[in-house]
């Protein structure tokens, strides 16, 4: 039996932070006790108590082991500076960027705390850096730690020693590769540092280049000649390419329901092509993307090892074709919602699918019947056909849409290109008589036939919660009179987002959105408002305000009073009624920072407005809002609770609004 006691910290805090593993299921063990003492030291050092001491005492009897920890946190100390001595070749700023340990910095969580375990890892990292830079006899540390009052200073002594470099890199027998292209990917270079690891990486990289050209038996021989002072190396890399492997035939295995001809559409490899590893991996990605296989394994057949003509084996495992999905959610604008999806995949073995989506909520009801096909004839383009009936209860009016849509899309690297053709019936109604009087019936009820090309370019590191990169999208909708459709307009919309990582500080995110509608009916003498109402259904205009556009305003309530936001003059305390507009400009800036684990915070600034005519868009007409929020990073995206304050408040507008939603605002 083990009886444990502790002084200087509560037992609850020890167990909460998993600092005493020997109290769990593992049981008492000398190694675990020592590990616990180190964990406690690190725990206090991370809080600024660098001089913490942890002592233990043990009393043994035949039946009981009494174990006691005595913890003395000591004073709270702040790391004020990290310096170096002997670093002739590299500046202090360059070396500090290689370390986790850092002096105290404003708004940088964890800075100004000296932790022995982190400092040891930093010194190891610095040693590796110097070795890879050619300083094969360099010495780094041990660090000197000085205490001055409540401040700490760390000095890292460095003895660089000699540096070994590559005087000349000689490459031989590179055909069919171009020498200039090869040199760009090799870690070794003329005048650069020499290290045995860099040589091994260069050999591996050169071999991989030839293997990707189909030379699966390529060998690379390396020879190093040293100068008299043993500091300058002449490195010879010679390639023995051997015979190029080519695809003899492609064997498909594991198909049951699926038509082999459908799979062959996506192979992208034919008999006689070189065996390239990159193309094999791309083939696996394409087949997985079809969504009908749970396993895709593409490899060379083992019985073809002796010849240059190789059989390519595509081993497949088909997944279940039918599925039922249910979901539930809530956000502050739409309320509680539920989703039911019934889908049948791989129809008739052609990799096509059909699904029925039913979404019901307090304010939204959607019905969608979707047919998808991942190819169109011999083209690697996706076809998507949708029939839908949507009911949306917005704060000031109700929108009903019914129609169909046909989409053709294709991905080209980071580009995603799509073309939409749609026909829809749009009906807009409001209970308020003032709103109905201001919005003509022809603008509230309309038929829209349109085509819309779109393009999207994505360089983000994560589609759900990006931390770096950027993406941009563009779409142009042309609505024309056809099949009794009466809408006639051009609608342009574009958006760009960018993300700047700040390390442990978090992420800066920004977004710019803009749109313009050009009415194509109504006559040249019509006012901008009359032209919009004659050509564009009210539900197709631009609206802003809400959790994804401008968070200082309720949904759709951002606009210019008397133009895109209307007030009832007979109401003593009027509510704003959104009338929509033909010009939109929005800018969002957000600082996302970590708090603890998956919980983070946000500070944001939103600006923009909605104008009747896009030609009137001016920065002087922007309305501004600022706010803060809390984020929880769930497996399906960030869950947000945010509050925004109106910085350009009109007398009838709320001073602040709040939102609960899932996903990023942009």
XYZ file of C-alpha atoms in Angstrom:
666
model
C 0.000 0.000 0.000
C 1.251 3.471 -0.908
C 0.324 6.516 1.137
C 1.151 9.761 -0.651
C 1.274 13.318 0.688
C 2.521 16.578 -0.765
C 3.411 20.075 0.452
C 3.627 23.233 -1.683
C 0.931 22.168 -4.180
C -2.478 20.607 -3.798
C -3.005 16.976 -4.667
C -5.957 17.999 -6.832
C -3.709 20.194 -8.995
C -1.201 17.349 -9.314
C -3.862 14.934 -10.546
C -5.587 17.508 -12.757
C -2.364 18.197 -14.665
C -1.316 14.513 -14.745
C 1.840 15.228 -12.737
C 1.806 12.044 -10.634
C 1.296 9.073 -13.021
C 2.228 6.532 -10.317
C -1.113 7.289 -8.604
C -3.009 5.956 -11.620
C -3.426 2.476 -13.020
C 0.325 2.092 -13.580
C 0.975 1.688 -9.868
C 4.059 2.621 -7.858
C 7.353 2.476 -9.720
C 10.694 4.169 -8.986
C 10.996 5.442 -12.572
C 7.489 6.919 -12.466
C 8.280 8.710 -9.203
C 11.363 10.334 -10.765
C 9.297 11.213 -13.833
C 6.687 12.816 -11.591
C 9.310 14.999 -9.926
C 10.477 16.228 -13.352
C 6.899 16.921 -14.423
C 6.299 19.002 -11.296
C 9.502 20.966 -11.911
C 8.449 21.685 -15.497
C 4.933 22.619 -14.362
C 6.256 25.321 -12.044
C 8.946 26.502 -14.464
C 6.255 27.052 -17.107
C 4.588 29.352 -14.581
C 7.806 31.330 -14.038
C 9.217 29.584 -10.961
C 12.543 28.583 -12.483
C 14.271 27.848 -9.145
C 11.593 25.381 -8.033
C 12.838 22.450 -5.945
C 11.130 19.098 -5.511
C 12.298 16.755 -2.765
C 10.931 13.409 -1.693
C 11.053 11.293 1.424
C 10.094 7.655 1.849
C 9.249 5.621 4.929
C 8.877 1.893 4.472
C 7.239 -0.690 6.664
C 6.243 -4.271 5.856
C 2.743 -3.176 4.802
C 2.944 0.531 3.862
C 5.173 2.815 1.801
C 4.758 6.434 2.871
C 5.903 8.761 0.072
C 6.002 12.542 0.546
C 6.846 15.335 -1.913
C 7.961 18.710 -0.673
C 7.685 21.400 -3.343
C 9.223 24.841 -2.936
C 8.216 26.991 -5.938
C 10.649 29.760 -5.087
C 10.288 33.289 -6.466
C 8.650 34.090 -9.786
C 11.382 34.991 -12.290
C 11.062 36.494 -15.769
C 13.464 35.642 -18.581
C 14.700 39.044 -19.722
C 17.262 38.181 -22.404
C 18.698 35.311 -24.440
C 22.220 36.041 -25.707
C 25.104 34.256 -27.427
C 28.893 34.282 -27.320
C 31.228 33.204 -30.108
C 28.590 33.240 -32.857
C 30.789 34.868 -35.501
C 28.976 33.449 -38.549
C 25.339 34.017 -37.566
C 23.576 36.867 -35.833
C 21.728 36.505 -32.544
C 18.340 37.086 -34.208
C 18.919 34.182 -36.605
C 19.824 31.845 -33.750
C 16.939 32.953 -31.528
C 14.504 31.917 -34.267
C 15.775 28.341 -33.809
C 14.826 28.313 -30.131
C 11.574 27.841 -28.243
C 13.017 29.617 -25.211
C 12.492 33.348 -25.624
C 12.618 36.528 -23.606
C 9.360 38.050 -22.484
C 7.365 39.518 -25.366
C 4.091 41.353 -25.354
C 1.088 39.094 -26.148
C 3.302 36.039 -26.741
C 1.988 33.205 -24.537
C 4.750 31.251 -22.831
C 7.468 33.836 -23.457
C 9.620 34.961 -20.555
C 9.523 31.503 -18.972
C 12.707 29.471 -18.639
C 12.164 25.705 -18.679
C 15.176 23.381 -18.421
C 13.653 20.747 -20.709
C 12.934 23.288 -23.450
C 16.365 24.886 -23.096
C 18.043 21.489 -23.474
C 16.050 20.829 -26.664
C 17.002 24.291 -27.958
C 20.703 23.617 -27.437
C 20.350 20.316 -29.285
C 18.643 22.118 -32.147
C 21.437 24.704 -32.323
C 24.044 21.928 -32.434
C 22.235 20.285 -35.338
C 22.020 23.616 -37.135
C 25.774 24.204 -36.899
C 26.558 20.656 -37.993
C 24.386 20.975 -41.092
C 26.040 24.305 -41.852
C 29.392 22.513 -42.105
C 30.795 23.212 -38.617
C 31.570 19.573 -37.827
C 33.586 20.346 -34.665
C 31.311 23.027 -33.239
C 30.349 23.091 -29.574
C 27.161 24.686 -28.241
C 26.536 25.215 -24.524
C 26.150 24.508 -21.724
C 24.101 27.657 -21.198
C 24.943 30.100 -18.421
C 21.981 31.331 -16.406
C 22.304 34.522 -14.381
C 19.737 35.758 -11.861
C 19.439 39.527 -11.346
C 16.675 40.293 -8.895
C 13.472 38.937 -10.408
C 15.079 38.723 -13.871
C 16.918 35.911 -15.620
C 19.481 36.100 -18.397
C 20.591 33.164 -20.532
C 23.878 33.188 -22.418
C 24.702 30.364 -24.845
C 28.441 30.006 -25.534
C 29.309 28.768 -29.031
C 32.651 27.527 -30.320
C 32.152 27.313 -34.081
C 35.496 25.760 -35.033
C 36.311 24.931 -38.627
C 33.790 24.899 -41.448
C 33.775 22.311 -44.225
C 32.303 23.399 -47.551
C 31.577 22.074 -51.005
C 34.119 23.585 -53.351
C 32.594 21.910 -56.379
C 29.677 19.563 -57.088
C 30.242 17.406 -60.171
C 27.264 15.561 -61.665
C 27.692 12.801 -64.223
C 25.435 10.766 -66.532
C 22.260 12.764 -65.860
C 20.498 12.093 -69.171
C 17.531 12.424 -69.623
C 17.453 15.050 -66.834
C 18.661 18.639 -67.230
C 21.586 19.468 -64.952
C 20.249 22.908 -63.973
C 16.945 21.409 -62.809
C 18.791 18.706 -60.831
C 20.993 21.196 -59.006
C 17.943 23.152 -57.824
C 16.643 20.209 -55.760
C 19.917 18.913 -54.285
C 20.822 19.956 -50.711
C 24.517 20.080 -51.706
C 25.587 23.037 -53.832
C 28.769 24.786 -54.928
C 30.042 26.946 -52.077
C 27.541 25.511 -49.627
C 28.178 23.597 -46.391
C 29.216 19.948 -46.376
C 27.862 17.339 -44.035
C 27.489 13.613 -44.461
C 23.715 13.916 -43.959
C 23.489 16.496 -46.762
C 25.384 14.096 -49.012
C 22.976 11.256 -48.193
C 19.970 13.492 -48.852
C 21.449 14.546 -52.207
C 21.962 10.920 -53.218
C 18.381 10.058 -52.233
C 16.978 13.099 -54.053
C 18.900 12.280 -57.242
C 17.782 8.660 -57.138
C 14.155 9.769 -56.613
C 14.335 12.011 -59.687
C 15.344 9.062 -61.854
C 12.806 6.723 -60.260
C 10.099 9.255 -61.087
C 11.176 9.032 -64.738
C 10.728 5.276 -64.724
C 14.280 4.199 -63.874
C 13.393 2.006 -60.927
C 16.849 0.381 -60.694
C 18.803 3.639 -60.798
C 21.937 3.729 -58.636
C 23.851 6.801 -57.503
C 27.549 6.590 -56.649
C 29.092 9.301 -54.463
C 32.791 10.163 -54.156
C 34.302 12.939 -52.039
C 37.785 14.423 -52.559
C 39.181 16.715 -49.859
C 41.639 19.584 -50.172
C 44.995 19.545 -48.367
C 43.547 21.429 -45.371
C 40.565 19.026 -45.224
C 38.060 21.915 -45.510
C 37.086 22.018 -49.203
C 35.314 19.042 -50.769
C 34.888 18.134 -54.401
C 31.808 15.917 -54.549
C 31.193 13.604 -57.508
C 27.701 12.161 -57.984
C 27.385 9.686 -60.840
C 24.170 7.997 -61.895
C 23.817 4.478 -63.279
C 20.281 4.742 -64.621
C 19.809 1.251 -66.019
C 16.802 0.436 -68.173
C 13.661 2.536 -68.085
C 10.603 0.694 -66.795
C 7.483 1.055 -68.918
C 3.916 -0.067 -68.351
C 3.202 -3.301 -70.185
C -0.469 -3.627 -69.224
C -2.798 -2.553 -66.432
C -4.635 -5.170 -64.395
C -7.769 -4.239 -62.418
C -8.651 -6.424 -59.462
C -11.471 -6.415 -56.914
C -14.269 -4.965 -59.068
C -17.743 -6.345 -58.418
C -20.480 -3.823 -59.176
C -18.269 -1.227 -60.880
C -17.866 -1.152 -64.654
C -14.110 -1.552 -65.469
C -14.525 0.970 -68.285
C -15.397 3.662 -65.732
C -12.206 2.994 -63.768
C -10.088 3.079 -66.929
C -11.398 6.598 -67.657
C -9.462 7.810 -64.615
C -6.238 5.834 -64.964
C -4.278 8.483 -66.865
C -1.627 5.816 -67.565
C -1.417 3.767 -70.732
C 0.674 0.855 -71.964
C 4.095 2.108 -73.014
C 4.205 4.980 -70.491
C 7.168 5.167 -68.093
C 6.491 3.866 -64.587
C 6.501 7.070 -62.542
C 5.838 7.043 -58.820
C 4.245 10.504 -58.866
C 1.703 9.387 -61.471
C 0.924 6.241 -59.487
C 0.184 8.332 -56.390
C -1.946 10.718 -58.450
C -3.861 7.736 -59.857
C -4.610 6.542 -56.314
C -5.859 10.016 -55.401
C -8.177 10.151 -58.429
C -9.692 6.737 -57.706
C -10.212 7.533 -54.021
C -11.915 10.792 -55.012
C -14.621 8.843 -56.853
C -15.975 7.948 -53.414
C -16.857 4.357 -54.319
C -13.704 2.584 -53.085
C -12.613 2.055 -49.489
C -9.150 0.867 -50.544
C -7.003 1.659 -53.588
C -3.582 0.070 -53.940
C -1.587 0.685 -57.137
C 1.730 -1.134 -57.483
C 3.931 -3.068 -59.854
C 3.014 -6.730 -60.125
C 5.610 -8.791 -58.190
C 5.947 -11.378 -60.965
C 7.287 -8.797 -63.428
C 10.479 -7.848 -61.564
C 12.826 -9.279 -64.132
C 11.962 -7.197 -67.175
C 11.661 -3.557 -68.182
C 8.016 -4.004 -69.300
C 6.072 -3.987 -66.035
C 2.519 -4.938 -65.213
C 0.680 -2.344 -63.160
C -1.719 -3.857 -60.641
C -4.663 -1.752 -59.474
C -6.133 -3.492 -56.425
C -9.538 -2.076 -55.433
C -12.075 -2.655 -52.689
C -15.590 -1.351 -53.231
C -17.401 0.372 -50.396
C -21.055 0.404 -49.423
C -23.188 2.185 -51.992
C -26.112 3.150 -49.759
C -25.937 5.491 -46.807
C -28.160 7.369 -44.402
C -26.845 10.476 -42.647
C -28.488 12.536 -39.940
C -27.347 15.740 -38.346
C -28.467 18.535 -36.067
C -27.259 22.051 -35.451
C -27.976 25.491 -34.108
C -26.923 29.031 -34.859
C -28.272 32.348 -33.637
C -29.667 33.337 -37.052
C -31.351 30.099 -38.183
C -32.186 28.490 -34.838
C -32.339 24.707 -34.386
C -32.006 22.600 -37.539
C -31.989 18.938 -38.477
C -30.663 17.197 -41.586
C -31.546 13.875 -43.206
C -29.595 12.643 -46.246
C -30.395 9.453 -48.171
C -27.899 8.539 -50.866
C -27.280 5.768 -53.369
C -23.796 5.671 -54.860
C -22.259 3.875 -57.802
C -25.548 3.638 -59.677
C -25.485 0.797 -62.231
C -21.732 0.494 -61.611
C -21.064 3.824 -63.361
C -19.680 5.716 -60.313
C -22.695 8.035 -60.413
C -24.733 8.906 -57.333
C -28.117 10.275 -56.356
C -29.026 11.750 -52.989
C -32.012 13.300 -51.261
C -31.368 16.061 -48.724
C -34.068 17.177 -46.288
C -33.221 20.073 -43.976
C -35.810 21.305 -41.523
C -35.436 24.032 -38.965
C -37.120 26.861 -37.152
C -36.494 29.286 -40.011
C -35.297 27.202 -42.983
C -36.692 24.224 -44.869
C -34.794 22.793 -47.828
C -35.495 19.911 -50.196
C -32.787 18.905 -52.675
C -32.552 15.998 -55.107
C -28.971 15.756 -56.389
C -27.471 13.654 -59.166
C -23.679 13.597 -59.559
C -21.417 12.058 -62.169
C -17.614 12.357 -62.010
C -17.104 12.383 -65.786
C -18.688 13.747 -68.950
C -17.857 11.526 -71.888
C -14.091 11.393 -72.092
C -13.607 14.563 -70.038
C -12.383 14.541 -66.443
C -15.111 16.980 -65.495
C -17.826 16.520 -62.888
C -21.520 16.864 -63.687
C -23.983 17.859 -60.969
C -27.750 18.224 -61.451
C -30.013 19.514 -58.681
C -33.742 20.007 -58.179
C -34.609 22.038 -55.114
C -37.376 23.708 -53.132
C -36.176 26.100 -50.423
C -38.050 28.132 -47.833
C -36.066 30.743 -45.914
C -37.548 32.840 -43.134
C -35.369 35.955 -42.886
C -35.869 38.567 -40.151
C -37.964 40.906 -42.356
C -39.269 38.748 -45.195
C -39.753 35.177 -46.377
C -38.100 33.814 -49.538
C -39.257 30.734 -51.452
C -37.119 29.346 -54.259
C -37.921 26.424 -56.533
C -35.945 25.348 -59.522
C -33.178 23.315 -61.045
C -29.462 23.706 -61.582
C -26.887 22.036 -63.794
C -23.199 22.345 -62.915
C -20.108 21.308 -64.843
C -16.847 21.559 -62.907
C -13.229 20.568 -63.093
C -10.181 20.873 -60.858
C -6.863 21.930 -62.366
C -4.266 21.828 -59.617
C -5.202 24.560 -57.144
C -7.829 25.916 -59.531
C -11.481 24.888 -59.326
C -13.555 25.898 -62.361
C -17.330 25.562 -62.620
C -20.156 26.642 -64.889
C -23.752 26.853 -63.606
C -26.961 26.871 -65.628
C -30.085 27.400 -63.554
C -33.778 28.176 -63.747
C -35.672 29.180 -60.608
C -38.903 30.703 -59.388
C -38.425 33.260 -56.617
C -41.166 34.528 -54.318
C -40.622 37.088 -51.562
C -43.262 38.023 -49.011
C -43.402 40.104 -45.853
C -46.089 40.575 -43.209
C -45.346 44.273 -42.914
C -47.511 46.364 -45.255
C -44.898 49.132 -45.439
C -42.330 46.686 -46.810
C -44.785 45.274 -49.357
C -45.706 48.769 -50.501
C -42.053 49.757 -50.989
C -41.021 46.597 -52.888
C -43.091 46.163 -56.106
C -44.826 42.842 -56.660
C -42.895 42.251 -59.914
C -39.648 42.492 -57.978
C -40.873 40.202 -55.206
C -42.066 37.406 -57.513
C -39.965 36.502 -60.530
C -38.543 33.787 -62.764
C -34.781 33.713 -63.273
C -32.870 31.884 -66.009
C -29.107 32.350 -65.753
C -25.639 31.032 -66.513
C -22.784 31.569 -64.061
C -19.112 30.773 -64.649
C -16.993 30.635 -61.461
C -13.313 30.249 -60.672
C -11.618 29.571 -57.347
C -7.913 29.456 -56.507
C -6.921 27.976 -53.150
C -3.524 28.063 -51.424
C -4.764 27.585 -47.838
C -3.215 24.946 -45.601
C -6.597 23.747 -44.257
C -10.105 24.289 -45.664
C -11.805 24.042 -42.227
C -9.512 26.207 -40.095
C -6.707 27.712 -42.207
C -3.682 29.301 -40.553
C -1.666 30.336 -43.608
C -2.067 30.949 -47.325
C -4.812 32.634 -49.304
C -7.633 31.941 -51.711
C -9.705 33.903 -54.164
C -12.986 33.319 -55.977
C -14.854 35.020 -58.785
C -18.271 34.532 -60.338
C -20.290 36.298 -63.015
C -24.011 35.572 -63.379
C -25.919 36.497 -66.525
C -29.709 36.348 -66.161
C -31.621 36.565 -69.435
C -35.251 36.382 -70.594
C -35.981 32.803 -71.655
C -38.707 30.222 -70.968
C -40.949 32.918 -69.447
C -38.100 34.197 -67.246
C -38.311 37.955 -66.745
C -35.085 38.789 -64.865
C -32.379 40.450 -66.942
C -29.107 41.467 -65.286
C -25.364 40.902 -64.874
C -24.156 40.108 -61.357
C -20.457 40.085 -60.494
C -19.087 38.913 -57.150
C -15.519 38.354 -55.962
C -13.846 37.477 -52.692
C -10.265 37.105 -51.490
C -9.059 35.885 -48.089
C -5.566 35.753 -46.625
C -4.078 34.228 -43.465
C -0.823 35.267 -41.799
C 0.556 32.894 -39.128
C 2.079 34.514 -36.037
C 3.443 31.343 -34.441
C 2.296 30.988 -30.871
C 0.651 34.412 -31.099
C -2.085 33.080 -33.370
C -3.261 34.044 -36.866
C -4.196 37.260 -38.626
C -7.059 36.685 -41.079
C -8.491 39.159 -43.559
C -11.172 39.143 -46.224
C -12.268 41.478 -49.010
C -15.599 41.037 -50.799
C -17.189 43.080 -53.528
C -20.146 42.816 -55.874
C -21.895 44.732 -58.620
C -25.238 44.274 -60.381
C -25.888 45.849 -63.763
C -29.619 45.939 -64.698
C -30.227 45.201 -68.366
C -33.841 46.430 -68.508
C -35.794 49.425 -67.283
C -34.745 52.056 -69.806
C -31.919 54.559 -69.824
C -33.978 57.257 -68.077
C -34.900 55.107 -65.093
C -33.407 55.859 -61.688
C -30.945 53.284 -60.298
C -33.636 51.982 -57.930
C -36.255 51.708 -60.672
C -33.774 49.950 -62.968
C -32.974 47.390 -60.264
C -36.639 46.706 -59.528
C -37.407 46.273 -63.229
C -34.570 43.823 -63.925
C -33.566 42.124 -60.684
C -35.803 40.215 -58.240
C -35.514 41.577 -54.728
C -34.240 38.226 -53.428
C -31.310 38.358 -55.915
C -29.970 41.726 -54.688
C -27.039 42.124 -52.312
C -27.690 42.107 -48.570
C -25.211 42.296 -45.700
C -25.112 42.184 -41.960
C -24.848 39.055 -39.848
C -22.452 36.405 -38.615
C -20.570 35.969 -41.934
C -20.580 39.515 -43.346
C -20.724 42.428 -40.869
C -21.016 41.363 -37.233
C -22.067 44.750 -35.855
C -25.459 44.389 -37.585
C -28.231 41.854 -37.516
C -28.811 39.780 -40.617
C -29.489 41.898 -43.764
C -29.751 45.176 -41.803
C -26.543 46.822 -43.087
C -27.253 49.556 -45.627
C -27.820 53.209 -46.416
C -30.929 54.665 -44.776
C -33.568 55.600 -47.325
C -31.854 53.648 -50.112
C -30.954 50.071 -49.202
C -32.449 50.150 -45.693
C -35.989 51.559 -45.332
C -37.790 53.037 -42.318
C -41.529 53.357 -41.832
C -42.180 57.097 -41.243
C -45.432 56.309 -39.450
C -43.683 54.182 -36.833
C -42.458 56.041 -33.734
C -39.766 53.418 -33.108
C -39.061 52.172 -36.635
C -37.266 48.935 -37.379
C -34.981 48.844 -40.430
C -36.317 46.959 -43.465
C -33.623 45.725 -45.874
C -34.340 46.683 -49.486
C -31.117 45.286 -50.958
C -28.800 46.931 -53.441
C -26.692 46.588 -56.556
C -23.325 47.411 -54.998
C -21.515 45.634 -52.173
C -18.149 46.162 -50.458
C -17.052 44.351 -47.297
C -13.739 44.139 -45.472
C -13.089 41.922 -42.454
C -10.003 41.777 -40.249
C -9.664 39.203 -37.493
C -6.998 38.247 -34.968
C -7.393 34.629 -33.813
C -5.305 33.686 -30.805
C -4.973 30.565 -28.631
C -6.192 30.485 -25.042
C -6.027 26.894 -23.788
C -6.113 23.684 -25.794
C -8.861 23.828 -28.438
C -10.254 27.085 -26.997
C -9.224 30.376 -28.568
C -10.301 33.975 -28.810
C -10.904 36.513 -31.568
C -10.721 40.263 -31.979
C -12.303 41.560 -35.169
C -12.982 44.703 -37.182
C -15.657 44.692 -39.926
C -16.338 47.453 -42.444
C -18.484 47.936 -45.535
C -21.939 48.747 -46.820
C -24.610 48.054 -49.451
C -25.373 50.703 -52.098
C -28.222 50.945 -54.594
C -25.804 51.486 -57.500
C -22.341 49.922 -57.573
C -21.034 53.149 -59.137
C -21.700 54.882 -55.820
C -19.441 52.607 -53.784
C -17.114 54.842 -51.749
C -14.961 54.172 -48.704
C -16.547 57.217 -47.090
C -19.808 55.315 -46.981
C -18.398 52.393 -45.002
C -19.960 51.509 -41.680
C -17.634 50.111 -39.033
C -17.973 47.561 -36.287
C -15.628 45.892 -33.825
C -15.957 42.977 -31.475
C -14.549 39.945 -29.769
C -15.396 36.290 -29.455
C -14.565 32.836 -28.173
C -13.789 29.891 -30.481
C -13.810 26.165 -29.806
C -12.089 24.077 -32.461
C -14.373 21.076 -32.933
C -13.687 18.174 -35.342
C -16.032 19.760 -37.914
C -14.782 23.328 -37.617
C -14.680 26.174 -35.096
C -17.727 26.807 -32.908
C -17.990 30.588 -32.421
C -19.637 32.858 -29.866
C -19.130 36.498 -30.895
C -20.385 39.948 -29.996
C -20.001 42.987 -32.245
C -20.397 46.682 -31.399
C -21.701 49.225 -33.901
C -19.192 52.072 -34.270
C -21.437 54.102 -36.650
C -24.732 53.600 -34.896
C -27.951 55.196 -36.146
C -30.624 56.020 -33.508
C -32.785 53.032 -34.544
C -29.903 50.500 -34.593
C -28.858 48.168 -31.796
C -25.628 49.148 -30.006
C -24.405 45.555 -30.180
C -25.420 42.132 -31.515
C -24.231 38.609 -30.719
C -23.995 35.396 -32.724
C -23.510 31.666 -32.194
C -22.401 29.737 -35.272
C -20.262 26.917 -36.607
C -17.455 27.577 -39.077
C -15.318 30.595 -39.852
C -16.978 33.838 -41.015
C -14.699 33.833 -44.088
